[in-house]
Amino acid sequence: MSKSLFVVLMGSVALALGGNAPSPNLCQQAKTVLPQLACAESANGVALAGDTARAQRLIELADAGVVRFKEYFGRQALRYVIAEGPDALVPPESVGALRRAGFPVVLPWISPKVYREQVEQSIRRGLTARMTGRPQEEIDAAVQKTVEQQTNPERLARTELATVSHELGHYWFWQGYWPKSTLSEEKHYGGPSPDWLDEMSAVLMEAPVSFNDRVKQFGQRYATYRADPQKADENTRLTVDLVNFLSETHPAHQQVKLLSQQVSGDLKKDSFKAMVFTGEEARKIAEGGARFYLQSAVASQYLIDRTGNRQIFARIAEAFARGETIEQWLANKEPKGKLPRDLKALQADWLSWLDQRFPAEPAKAA
């Protein structure tokens, strides 16, 4: 996720690498930077928010991701802070200060209040364009009705169940394996690694219910492809193209960049904005990006199954960190179970695996 643009799509964002040094009071450290916010802490990090209950909710979501990071990467996630200002994103200078205070991973988060405001702005942009010429009262009523549907507490809870640990996953992966790197927004959508592993590291951090939903959606797309590959649209065909997935730039990157420029003007390198896209705006981004998330989930299952190693992602990340490509990693001498050793064989094996992973439903009798 871009460091200068925090995006949520609705209706379809100096310590040792091995762990965190003990600290007697993480909240005390964090509140030296943002003393006005309530704080909740665990052994892994801190959540700062407008009230204690909200901070506790955020830290529970984050710590569930810590467990999954250990499960899939075999190392402790770096100490984190989730910083949620009640009325706006915390400023960049506070982010830098929190890092200097001993938190290498700092995730600015938007409060439910700011989230609702951003959703309303996005919906109003879309409905105003679609309802040109209609009375303003009618537009306002339509906006408010849609906002209530998009921001009800149950829906927000489902969204945060996936997104909090997902976004932390990007940072844990990036800062854990490339601690001295800086984000290059022109080169990658995420950190220094190939985009597919960057996104996979985040998808793997999501709650099981969110991850499993991605697998289900992939299966539905694959069923469409298998029914008639020639009639499948390009995005559906790309869904089963593993070699393309392992080489492409995150397909949502350009859509997010263009849409954000249309809405708020060119983003400056030192800016730090909160923006939520929903409705038609989210659909434009999701057209390219959704496939990448689904592929990340299912390709991770393929890699685990073929290698027999739930922490194979750590081995791949270590190879990329030392400068290898995916082709070089496949061909090197490290044990990889039944995983093919070149891209052509990998694609053929992937298709065979998909047929077994998502078996066709038996034809119904006439």
mmCIF file of N, CA and C in Angstrom, residues 164-290:
data_model
loop_
_atom_site.group_PDB
_atom_site.id
_atom_site.type_symbol
_atom_site.label_atom_id
_atom_site.label_comp_id
_atom_site.label_asym_id
_atom_site.label_seq_id
_atom_site.Cartn_x
_atom_site.Cartn_y
_atom_site.Cartn_z
ATOM 1 N N VAL A 164 -6.774 -4.619 8.950
ATOM 2 C CA VAL A 164 -5.771 -4.215 9.946
ATOM 3 C C VAL A 164 -4.539 -5.112 9.859
ATOM 4 N N SER A 165 -4.737 -6.418 9.959
ATOM 5 C CA SER A 165 -3.595 -7.337 9.907
ATOM 6 C C SER A 165 -2.989 -7.385 8.505
ATOM 7 N N HIS A 166 -3.819 -7.206 7.478
ATOM 8 C CA HIS A 166 -3.319 -7.172 6.096
ATOM 9 C C HIS A 166 -2.302 -6.046 5.922
ATOM 10 N N GLU A 167 -2.685 -4.835 6.327
ATOM 11 C CA GLU A 167 -1.778 -3.706 6.138
ATOM 12 C C GLU A 167 -0.527 -3.823 7.004
ATOM 13 N N LEU A 168 -0.674 -4.321 8.222
ATOM 14 C CA LEU A 168 0.512 -4.562 9.041
ATOM 15 C C LEU A 168 1.422 -5.596 8.375
ATOM 16 N N GLY A 169 0.814 -6.593 7.730
ATOM 17 C CA GLY A 169 1.596 -7.624 7.061
ATOM 18 C C GLY A 169 2.533 -7.060 6.016
ATOM 19 N N HIS A 170 2.060 -6.067 5.256
ATOM 20 C CA HIS A 170 2.939 -5.409 4.282
ATOM 21 C C HIS A 170 4.186 -4.868 4.979
ATOM 22 N N TYR A 171 3.994 -4.171 6.078
ATOM 23 C CA TYR A 171 5.119 -3.542 6.777
ATOM 24 C C TYR A 171 6.014 -4.573 7.465
ATOM 25 N N TRP A 172 5.419 -5.576 8.101
ATOM 26 C CA TRP A 172 6.234 -6.607 8.747
ATOM 27 C C TRP A 172 7.129 -7.296 7.726
ATOM 28 N N PHE A 173 6.591 -7.589 6.582
ATOM 29 C CA PHE A 173 7.359 -8.253 5.530
ATOM 30 C C PHE A 173 8.439 -7.333 4.986
ATOM 31 N N TRP A 174 8.040 -6.156 4.591
ATOM 32 C CA TRP A 174 8.973 -5.212 3.973
ATOM 33 C C TRP A 174 10.096 -4.834 4.935
ATOM 34 N N GLN A 175 9.734 -4.386 6.151
ATOM 35 C CA GLN A 175 10.753 -3.948 7.093
ATOM 36 C C GLN A 175 11.521 -5.118 7.699
ATOM 37 N N GLY A 176 10.923 -6.295 7.754
ATOM 38 C CA GLY A 176 11.601 -7.455 8.310
ATOM 39 C C GLY A 176 12.710 -7.980 7.425
ATOM 40 N N TYR A 177 12.494 -7.908 6.094
ATOM 41 C CA TYR A 177 13.489 -8.468 5.165
ATOM 42 C C TYR A 177 14.327 -7.397 4.471
ATOM 43 N N TRP A 178 13.838 -6.168 4.433
ATOM 44 C CA TRP A 178 14.599 -5.052 3.847
ATOM 45 C C TRP A 178 14.586 -3.881 4.824
ATOM 46 N N PRO A 179 15.200 -4.016 5.999
ATOM 47 C CA PRO A 179 15.068 -2.999 7.054
ATOM 48 C C PRO A 179 15.674 -1.648 6.706
ATOM 49 N N LYS A 180 16.587 -1.600 5.758
ATOM 50 C CA LYS A 180 17.229 -0.336 5.418
ATOM 51 C C LYS A 180 16.670 0.284 4.141
ATOM 52 N N SER A 181 15.621 -0.303 3.604
ATOM 53 C CA SER A 181 15.086 0.174 2.341
ATOM 54 C C SER A 181 14.064 1.284 2.560
ATOM 55 N N THR A 182 13.816 2.031 1.500
ATOM 56 C CA THR A 182 12.749 3.026 1.497
ATOM 57 C C THR A 182 11.781 2.671 0.380
ATOM 58 N N LEU A 183 10.528 3.085 0.542
ATOM 59 C CA LEU A 183 9.497 2.741 -0.419
ATOM 60 C C LEU A 183 9.675 3.519 -1.705
ATOM 61 N N SER A 184 9.667 2.820 -2.827
ATOM 62 C CA SER A 184 9.726 3.461 -4.134
ATOM 63 C C SER A 184 8.378 3.271 -4.809
ATOM 64 N N GLU A 185 7.525 4.296 -4.761
ATOM 65 C CA GLU A 185 6.179 4.158 -5.286
ATOM 66 C C GLU A 185 6.169 3.991 -6.797
ATOM 67 N N GLU A 186 7.199 4.464 -7.470
ATOM 68 C CA GLU A 186 7.236 4.322 -8.923
ATOM 69 C C GLU A 186 7.623 2.914 -9.337
ATOM 70 N N LYS A 187 8.355 2.208 -8.482
ATOM 71 C CA LYS A 187 8.829 0.871 -8.840
ATOM 72 C C LYS A 187 7.838 -0.203 -8.443
ATOM 73 N N HIS A 188 7.290 -0.115 -7.243
ATOM 74 C CA HIS A 188 6.396 -1.158 -6.746
ATOM 75 C C HIS A 188 5.219 -0.558 -6.015
ATOM 76 N N TYR A 189 4.141 -1.312 -5.997
ATOM 77 C CA TYR A 189 2.955 -0.921 -5.240
ATOM 78 C C TYR A 189 3.226 -1.041 -3.748
ATOM 79 N N GLY A 190 4.071 -1.976 -3.374
ATOM 80 C CA GLY A 190 4.389 -2.190 -1.971
ATOM 81 C C GLY A 190 5.852 -1.920 -1.695
ATOM 82 N N GLY A 191 6.554 -2.901 -1.104
ATOM 83 C CA GLY A 191 7.946 -2.717 -0.738
ATOM 84 C C GLY A 191 8.894 -3.154 -1.832
ATOM 85 N N PRO A 192 10.156 -3.495 -1.469
ATOM 86 C CA PRO A 192 11.189 -3.787 -2.454
ATOM 87 C C PRO A 192 11.048 -5.150 -3.145
ATOM 88 N N SER A 193 10.296 -6.066 -2.597
ATOM 89 C CA SER A 193 10.201 -7.394 -3.198
ATOM 90 C C SER A 193 9.305 -7.358 -4.436
ATOM 91 N N PRO A 194 9.297 -8.428 -5.240
ATOM 92 C CA PRO A 194 8.289 -8.520 -6.300
ATOM 93 C C PRO A 194 6.892 -8.339 -5.702
ATOM 94 N N ASP A 195 6.027 -7.698 -6.462
ATOM 95 C CA ASP A 195 4.718 -7.331 -5.927
ATOM 96 C C ASP A 195 3.903 -8.531 -5.473
ATOM 97 N N TRP A 196 4.065 -9.682 -6.142
ATOM 98 C CA TRP A 196 3.224 -10.825 -5.789
ATOM 99 C C TRP A 196 3.507 -11.316 -4.369
ATOM 100 N N LEU A 197 4.784 -11.351 -3.974
ATOM 101 C CA LEU A 197 5.089 -11.834 -2.634
ATOM 102 C C LEU A 197 4.765 -10.774 -1.588
ATOM 103 N N ASP A 198 4.919 -9.513 -1.951
ATOM 104 C CA ASP A 198 4.522 -8.446 -1.051
ATOM 105 C C ASP A 198 3.025 -8.561 -0.734
ATOM 106 N N GLU A 199 2.219 -8.759 -1.772
ATOM 107 C CA GLU A 199 0.771 -8.861 -1.542
ATOM 108 C C GLU A 199 0.408 -10.173 -0.856
ATOM 109 N N MET A 200 1.095 -11.241 -1.201
ATOM 110 C CA MET A 200 0.814 -12.527 -0.558
ATOM 111 C C MET A 200 1.125 -12.462 0.931
ATOM 112 N N SER A 201 2.182 -11.768 1.299
ATOM 113 C CA SER A 201 2.531 -11.656 2.714
ATOM 114 C C SER A 201 1.426 -10.965 3.492
ATOM 115 N N ALA A 202 0.718 -10.047 2.855
ATOM 116 C CA ALA A 202 -0.373 -9.337 3.521
ATOM 117 C C ALA A 202 -1.654 -10.172 3.537
ATOM 118 N N VAL A 203 -1.959 -10.826 2.435
ATOM 119 C CA VAL A 203 -3.164 -11.666 2.372
ATOM 120 C C VAL A 203 -3.076 -12.808 3.386
ATOM 121 N N LEU A 204 -1.891 -13.360 3.564
ATOM 122 C CA LEU A 204 -1.707 -14.433 4.546
ATOM 123 C C LEU A 204 -1.959 -13.966 5.976
ATOM 124 N N MET A 205 -1.893 -12.680 6.220
ATOM 125 C CA MET A 205 -2.118 -12.155 7.567
ATOM 126 C C MET A 205 -3.603 -11.976 7.879
ATOM 127 N N GLU A 206 -4.460 -12.066 6.879
ATOM 128 C CA GLU A 206 -5.888 -11.829 7.089
ATOM 129 C C GLU A 206 -6.526 -12.930 7.928
ATOM 130 N N ALA A 207 -7.630 -12.574 8.576
ATOM 131 C CA ALA A 207 -8.384 -13.562 9.344
ATOM 132 C C ALA A 207 -8.839 -14.691 8.422
ATOM 133 N N PRO A 208 -8.918 -15.920 8.926
ATOM 134 C CA PRO A 208 -9.299 -17.056 8.080
ATOM 135 C C PRO A 208 -10.585 -16.841 7.301
ATOM 136 N N VAL A 209 -11.587 -16.191 7.900
ATOM 137 C CA VAL A 209 -12.849 -15.994 7.188
ATOM 138 C C VAL A 209 -12.639 -15.125 5.956
ATOM 139 N N SER A 210 -11.767 -14.139 6.028
ATOM 140 C CA SER A 210 -11.479 -13.277 4.884
ATOM 141 C C SER A 210 -10.647 -14.022 3.843
ATOM 142 N N PHE A 211 -9.627 -14.729 4.305
ATOM 143 C CA PHE A 211 -8.773 -15.501 3.399
ATOM 144 C C PHE A 211 -9.601 -16.552 2.655
ATOM 145 N N ASN A 212 -10.441 -17.260 3.373
ATOM 146 C CA ASN A 212 -11.236 -18.319 2.749
ATOM 147 C C ASN A 212 -12.233 -17.762 1.738
ATOM 148 N N ASP A 213 -12.708 -16.552 1.981
ATOM 149 C CA ASP A 213 -13.606 -15.926 1.013
ATOM 150 C C ASP A 213 -12.874 -15.638 -0.292
ATOM 151 N N ARG A 214 -11.606 -15.267 -0.199
ATOM 152 C CA ARG A 214 -10.818 -15.038 -1.420
ATOM 153 C C ARG A 214 -10.645 -16.347 -2.191
ATOM 154 N N VAL A 215 -10.397 -17.433 -1.468
ATOM 155 C CA VAL A 215 -10.249 -18.739 -2.132
ATOM 156 C C VAL A 215 -11.545 -19.122 -2.830
ATOM 157 N N LYS A 216 -12.660 -18.883 -2.180
ATOM 158 C CA LYS A 216 -13.960 -19.194 -2.772
ATOM 159 C C LYS A 216 -14.184 -18.396 -4.051
ATOM 160 N N GLN A 217 -13.862 -17.109 -4.016
ATOM 161 C CA GLN A 217 -14.041 -16.279 -5.206
ATOM 162 C C GLN A 217 -13.122 -16.733 -6.340
ATOM 163 N N PHE A 218 -11.909 -17.131 -6.007
ATOM 164 C CA PHE A 218 -11.013 -17.658 -7.030
ATOM 165 C C PHE A 218 -11.640 -18.886 -7.671
ATOM 166 N N GLY A 219 -12.176 -19.786 -6.844
ATOM 167 C CA GLY A 219 -12.801 -20.994 -7.370
ATOM 168 C C GLY A 219 -13.935 -20.688 -8.329
ATOM 169 N N GLN A 220 -14.694 -19.652 -8.045
ATOM 170 C CA GLN A 220 -15.791 -19.261 -8.938
ATOM 171 C C GLN A 220 -15.251 -18.766 -10.271
ATOM 172 N N ARG A 221 -14.178 -17.999 -10.230
ATOM 173 C CA ARG A 221 -13.572 -17.529 -11.479
ATOM 174 C C ARG A 221 -12.975 -18.692 -12.266
ATOM 175 N N TYR A 222 -12.350 -19.597 -11.543
ATOM 176 C CA TYR A 222 -11.748 -20.733 -12.234
ATOM 177 C C TYR A 222 -12.811 -21.593 -12.892
ATOM 178 N N ALA A 223 -13.964 -21.742 -12.261
ATOM 179 C CA ALA A 223 -15.051 -22.509 -12.860
ATOM 180 C C ALA A 223 -15.501 -21.866 -14.164
ATOM 181 N N THR A 224 -15.546 -20.539 -14.199
ATOM 182 C CA THR A 224 -15.909 -19.832 -15.428
ATOM 183 C C THR A 224 -14.877 -20.084 -16.515
ATOM 184 N N TYR A 225 -13.623 -20.034 -16.153
ATOM 185 C CA TYR A 225 -12.547 -20.286 -17.119
ATOM 186 C C TYR A 225 -12.613 -21.714 -17.645
ATOM 187 N N ARG A 226 -12.759 -22.672 -16.754
ATOM 188 C CA ARG A 226 -12.755 -24.068 -17.161
ATOM 189 C C ARG A 226 -13.943 -24.406 -18.059
ATOM 190 N N ALA A 227 -15.078 -23.752 -17.846
ATOM 191 C CA ALA A 227 -16.272 -24.030 -18.647
ATOM 192 C C ALA A 227 -16.023 -23.732 -20.116
ATOM 193 N N ASP A 228 -15.277 -22.653 -20.413
ATOM 194 C CA ASP A 228 -14.959 -22.321 -21.805
ATOM 195 C C ASP A 228 -13.831 -21.300 -21.816
ATOM 196 N N PRO A 229 -12.574 -21.756 -21.829
ATOM 197 C CA PRO A 229 -11.434 -20.832 -21.782
ATOM 198 C C PRO A 229 -11.462 -19.784 -22.887
ATOM 199 N N GLN A 230 -11.987 -20.142 -24.062
ATOM 200 C CA GLN A 230 -11.988 -19.210 -25.187
ATOM 201 C C GLN A 230 -12.940 -18.035 -24.964
ATOM 202 N N LYS A 231 -13.982 -18.262 -24.194
ATOM 203 C CA LYS A 231 -14.966 -17.204 -23.956
ATOM 204 C C LYS A 231 -14.659 -16.401 -22.691
ATOM 205 N N ALA A 232 -13.700 -16.828 -21.915
ATOM 206 C CA ALA A 232 -13.358 -16.107 -20.686
ATOM 207 C C ALA A 232 -12.747 -14.752 -21.027
ATOM 208 N N ASP A 233 -13.062 -13.722 -20.231
ATOM 209 C CA ASP A 233 -12.474 -12.412 -20.473
ATOM 210 C C ASP A 233 -11.003 -12.422 -20.046
ATOM 211 N N GLU A 234 -10.305 -11.343 -20.397
ATOM 212 C CA GLU A 234 -8.858 -11.298 -20.155
ATOM 213 C C GLU A 234 -8.523 -11.441 -18.672
ATOM 214 N N ASN A 235 -9.296 -10.770 -17.819
ATOM 215 C CA ASN A 235 -8.998 -10.824 -16.397
ATOM 216 C C ASN A 235 -9.176 -12.232 -15.843
ATOM 217 N N THR A 236 -10.161 -12.960 -16.356
ATOM 218 C CA THR A 236 -10.372 -14.337 -15.922
ATOM 219 C C THR A 236 -9.240 -15.236 -16.404
ATOM 220 N N ARG A 237 -8.804 -15.010 -17.642
ATOM 221 C CA ARG A 237 -7.674 -15.808 -18.162
ATOM 222 C C ARG A 237 -6.403 -15.527 -17.364
ATOM 223 N N LEU A 238 -6.198 -14.271 -16.986
ATOM 224 C CA LEU A 238 -5.020 -13.934 -16.197
ATOM 225 C C LEU A 238 -5.072 -14.556 -14.805
ATOM 226 N N THR A 239 -6.269 -14.832 -14.319
ATOM 227 C CA THR A 239 -6.410 -15.441 -12.995
ATOM 228 C C THR A 239 -5.671 -16.767 -12.909
ATOM 229 N N VAL A 240 -5.618 -17.519 -13.992
ATOM 230 C CA VAL A 240 -4.976 -18.833 -13.975
ATOM 231 C C VAL A 240 -3.560 -18.787 -14.550
ATOM 232 N N ASP A 241 -3.069 -17.597 -14.859
ATOM 233 C CA ASP A 241 -1.722 -17.452 -15.423
ATOM 234 C C ASP A 241 -0.745 -17.175 -14.285
ATOM 235 N N LEU A 242 -0.164 -18.205 -13.729
ATOM 236 C CA LEU A 242 0.731 -18.053 -12.587
ATOM 237 C C LEU A 242 2.019 -17.344 -12.972
ATOM 238 N N VAL A 243 2.542 -17.608 -14.157
ATOM 239 C CA VAL A 243 3.791 -16.973 -14.579
ATOM 240 C C VAL A 243 3.611 -15.465 -14.680
ATOM 241 N N ASN A 244 2.485 -15.030 -15.217
ATOM 242 C CA ASN A 244 2.208 -13.590 -15.277
ATOM 243 C C ASN A 244 2.104 -13.003 -13.874
ATOM 244 N N PHE A 245 1.435 -13.710 -12.986
ATOM 245 C CA PHE A 245 1.289 -13.260 -11.602
ATOM 246 C C PHE A 245 2.648 -13.053 -10.944
ATOM 247 N N LEU A 246 3.602 -13.915 -11.238
ATOM 248 C CA LEU A 246 4.922 -13.850 -10.615
ATOM 249 C C LEU A 246 5.815 -12.758 -11.197
ATOM 250 N N SER A 247 5.330 -12.047 -12.204
ATOM 251 C CA SER A 247 6.169 -11.033 -12.841
ATOM 252 C C SER A 247 5.515 -9.663 -12.945
ATOM 253 N N GLU A 248 4.197 -9.564 -12.793
ATOM 254 C CA GLU A 248 3.539 -8.297 -13.063
ATOM 255 C C GLU A 248 3.602 -7.322 -11.889
ATOM 256 N N THR A 249 3.455 -6.044 -12.210
ATOM 257 C CA THR A 249 3.277 -5.016 -11.200
ATOM 258 C C THR A 249 1.845 -5.108 -10.697
ATOM 259 N N HIS A 250 1.640 -4.830 -9.426
ATOM 260 C CA HIS A 250 0.307 -4.907 -8.835
ATOM 261 C C HIS A 250 -0.685 -4.177 -9.733
ATOM 262 N N PRO A 251 -1.697 -4.848 -10.258
ATOM 263 C CA PRO A 251 -2.598 -4.212 -11.230
ATOM 264 C C PRO A 251 -3.448 -3.096 -10.656
ATOM 265 N N ALA A 252 -3.579 -2.997 -9.332
ATOM 266 C CA ALA A 252 -4.368 -1.904 -8.752
ATOM 267 C C ALA A 252 -3.556 -0.623 -8.611
ATOM 268 N N HIS A 253 -2.239 -0.727 -8.745
ATOM 269 C CA HIS A 253 -1.385 0.438 -8.478
ATOM 270 C C HIS A 253 -1.737 1.627 -9.358
ATOM 271 N N GLN A 254 -1.822 1.406 -10.654
ATOM 272 C CA GLN A 254 -2.078 2.511 -11.567
ATOM 273 C C GLN A 254 -3.476 3.068 -11.396
ATOM 274 N N GLN A 255 -4.461 2.168 -11.151
ATOM 275 C CA GLN A 255 -5.827 2.654 -10.958
ATOM 276 C C GLN A 255 -5.923 3.557 -9.740
ATOM 277 N N VAL A 256 -5.286 3.158 -8.630
ATOM 278 C CA VAL A 256 -5.308 3.970 -7.416
ATOM 279 C C VAL A 256 -4.641 5.318 -7.673
ATOM 280 N N LYS A 257 -3.525 5.293 -8.348
ATOM 281 C CA LYS A 257 -2.774 6.523 -8.598
ATOM 282 C C LYS A 257 -3.580 7.495 -9.454
ATOM 283 N N LEU A 258 -4.179 6.985 -10.539
ATOM 284 C CA LEU A 258 -4.948 7.846 -11.429
ATOM 285 C C LEU A 258 -6.195 8.394 -10.751
ATOM 286 N N LEU A 259 -6.902 7.539 -10.025
ATOM 287 C CA LEU A 259 -8.131 7.972 -9.383
ATOM 288 C C LEU A 259 -7.848 8.985 -8.288
ATOM 289 N N SER A 260 -6.782 8.764 -7.530
ATOM 290 C CA SER A 260 -6.446 9.713 -6.462
ATOM 291 C C SER A 260 -6.073 11.066 -7.047
ATOM 292 N N GLN A 261 -5.426 11.070 -8.211
ATOM 293 C CA GLN A 261 -5.085 12.335 -8.856
ATOM 294 C C GLN A 261 -6.330 13.052 -9.350
ATOM 295 N N GLN A 262 -7.295 12.297 -9.866
ATOM 296 C CA GLN A 262 -8.539 12.901 -10.330
ATOM 297 C C GLN A 262 -9.304 13.541 -9.174
ATOM 298 N N VAL A 263 -9.251 12.895 -8.018
ATOM 299 C CA VAL A 263 -10.038 13.350 -6.874
ATOM 300 C C VAL A 263 -9.369 14.493 -6.137
ATOM 301 N N SER A 264 -8.050 14.375 -5.928
ATOM 302 C CA SER A 264 -7.403 15.348 -5.042
ATOM 303 C C SER A 264 -6.208 16.052 -5.659
ATOM 304 N N GLY A 265 -5.962 15.868 -6.952
ATOM 305 C CA GLY A 265 -4.796 16.486 -7.560
ATOM 306 C C GLY A 265 -3.572 15.608 -7.394
ATOM 307 N N ASP A 266 -2.474 15.977 -8.011
ATOM 308 C CA ASP A 266 -1.256 15.183 -7.935
ATOM 309 C C ASP A 266 -0.797 15.048 -6.497
ATOM 310 N N LEU A 267 -0.439 13.813 -6.131
ATOM 311 C CA LEU A 267 0.064 13.571 -4.778
ATOM 312 C C LEU A 267 1.523 13.993 -4.682
ATOM 313 N N LYS A 268 1.820 14.754 -3.657
ATOM 314 C CA LYS A 268 3.207 15.130 -3.420
ATOM 315 C C LYS A 268 3.906 14.030 -2.652
ATOM 316 N N LYS A 269 5.182 13.924 -2.849
ATOM 317 C CA LYS A 269 5.931 12.845 -2.209
ATOM 318 C C LYS A 269 5.857 12.916 -0.695
ATOM 319 N N ASP A 270 5.734 14.115 -0.148
ATOM 320 C CA ASP A 270 5.728 14.224 1.305
ATOM 321 C C ASP A 270 4.309 14.303 1.877
ATOM 322 N N SER A 271 3.309 14.051 1.045
ATOM 323 C CA SER A 271 1.938 14.143 1.541
ATOM 324 C C SER A 271 1.551 12.864 2.255
ATOM 325 N N PHE A 272 0.521 12.980 3.076
ATOM 326 C CA PHE A 272 0.028 11.794 3.778
ATOM 327 C C PHE A 272 -1.471 11.944 3.883
ATOM 328 N N LYS A 273 -2.205 11.252 3.041
ATOM 329 C CA LYS A 273 -3.635 11.462 2.921
ATOM 330 C C LYS A 273 -4.401 10.219 3.330
ATOM 331 N N ALA A 274 -5.642 10.447 3.746
ATOM 332 C CA ALA A 274 -6.570 9.343 3.956
ATOM 333 C C ALA A 274 -7.655 9.460 2.909
ATOM 334 N N MET A 275 -7.919 8.398 2.201
ATOM 335 C CA MET A 275 -8.940 8.443 1.175
ATOM 336 C C MET A 275 -9.611 7.081 1.084
ATOM 337 N N VAL A 276 -10.915 7.090 1.064
ATOM 338 C CA VAL A 276 -11.684 5.857 0.941
ATOM 339 C C VAL A 276 -12.438 5.906 -0.369
ATOM 340 N N PHE A 277 -12.355 4.836 -1.133
ATOM 341 C CA PHE A 277 -13.107 4.722 -2.367
ATOM 342 C C PHE A 277 -14.197 3.678 -2.199
ATOM 343 N N THR A 278 -15.365 3.979 -2.686
ATOM 344 C CA THR A 278 -16.467 3.030 -2.613
ATOM 345 C C THR A 278 -17.284 3.133 -3.890
ATOM 346 N N GLY A 279 -18.247 2.232 -4.044
ATOM 347 C CA GLY A 279 -19.115 2.292 -5.208
ATOM 348 C C GLY A 279 -18.352 2.180 -6.508
ATOM 349 N N GLU A 280 -18.652 3.081 -7.454
ATOM 350 C CA GLU A 280 -18.046 3.031 -8.781
ATOM 351 C C GLU A 280 -16.539 3.242 -8.710
ATOM 352 N N GLU A 281 -16.083 4.116 -7.817
ATOM 353 C CA GLU A 281 -14.645 4.345 -7.702
ATOM 354 C C GLU A 281 -13.931 3.070 -7.270
ATOM 355 N N ALA A 282 -14.489 2.384 -6.283
ATOM 356 C CA ALA A 282 -13.885 1.139 -5.822
ATOM 357 C C ALA A 282 -13.925 0.081 -6.914
ATOM 358 N N ARG A 283 -15.013 0.077 -7.679
ATOM 359 C CA ARG A 283 -15.135 -0.924 -8.753
ATOM 360 C C ARG A 283 -14.014 -0.762 -9.771
ATOM 361 N N LYS A 284 -13.674 0.489 -10.105
ATOM 362 C CA LYS A 284 -12.619 0.724 -11.089
ATOM 363 C C LYS A 284 -11.281 0.157 -10.606
ATOM 364 N N ILE A 285 -10.999 0.345 -9.320
ATOM 365 C CA ILE A 285 -9.758 -0.182 -8.760
ATOM 366 C C ILE A 285 -9.819 -1.699 -8.680
ATOM 367 N N ALA A 286 -10.968 -2.213 -8.227
ATOM 368 C CA ALA A 286 -11.094 -3.649 -7.995
ATOM 369 C C ALA A 286 -11.029 -4.462 -9.275
ATOM 370 N N GLU A 287 -11.395 -3.872 -10.404
ATOM 371 C CA GLU A 287 -11.350 -4.611 -11.661
ATOM 372 C C GLU A 287 -9.965 -5.207 -11.892
ATOM 373 N N GLY A 288 -8.940 -4.439 -11.596
ATOM 374 C CA GLY A 288 -7.593 -4.964 -11.764
ATOM 375 C C GLY A 288 -7.050 -5.619 -10.517
ATOM 376 N N GLY A 289 -7.338 -5.002 -9.375
ATOM 377 C CA GLY A 289 -6.703 -5.454 -8.149
ATOM 378 C C GLY A 289 -7.276 -6.711 -7.541
ATOM 379 N N ALA A 290 -8.589 -6.931 -7.691
ATOM 380 C CA ALA A 290 -9.218 -8.072 -7.021
ATOM 381 C C ALA A 290 -8.566 -9.385 -7.427
#
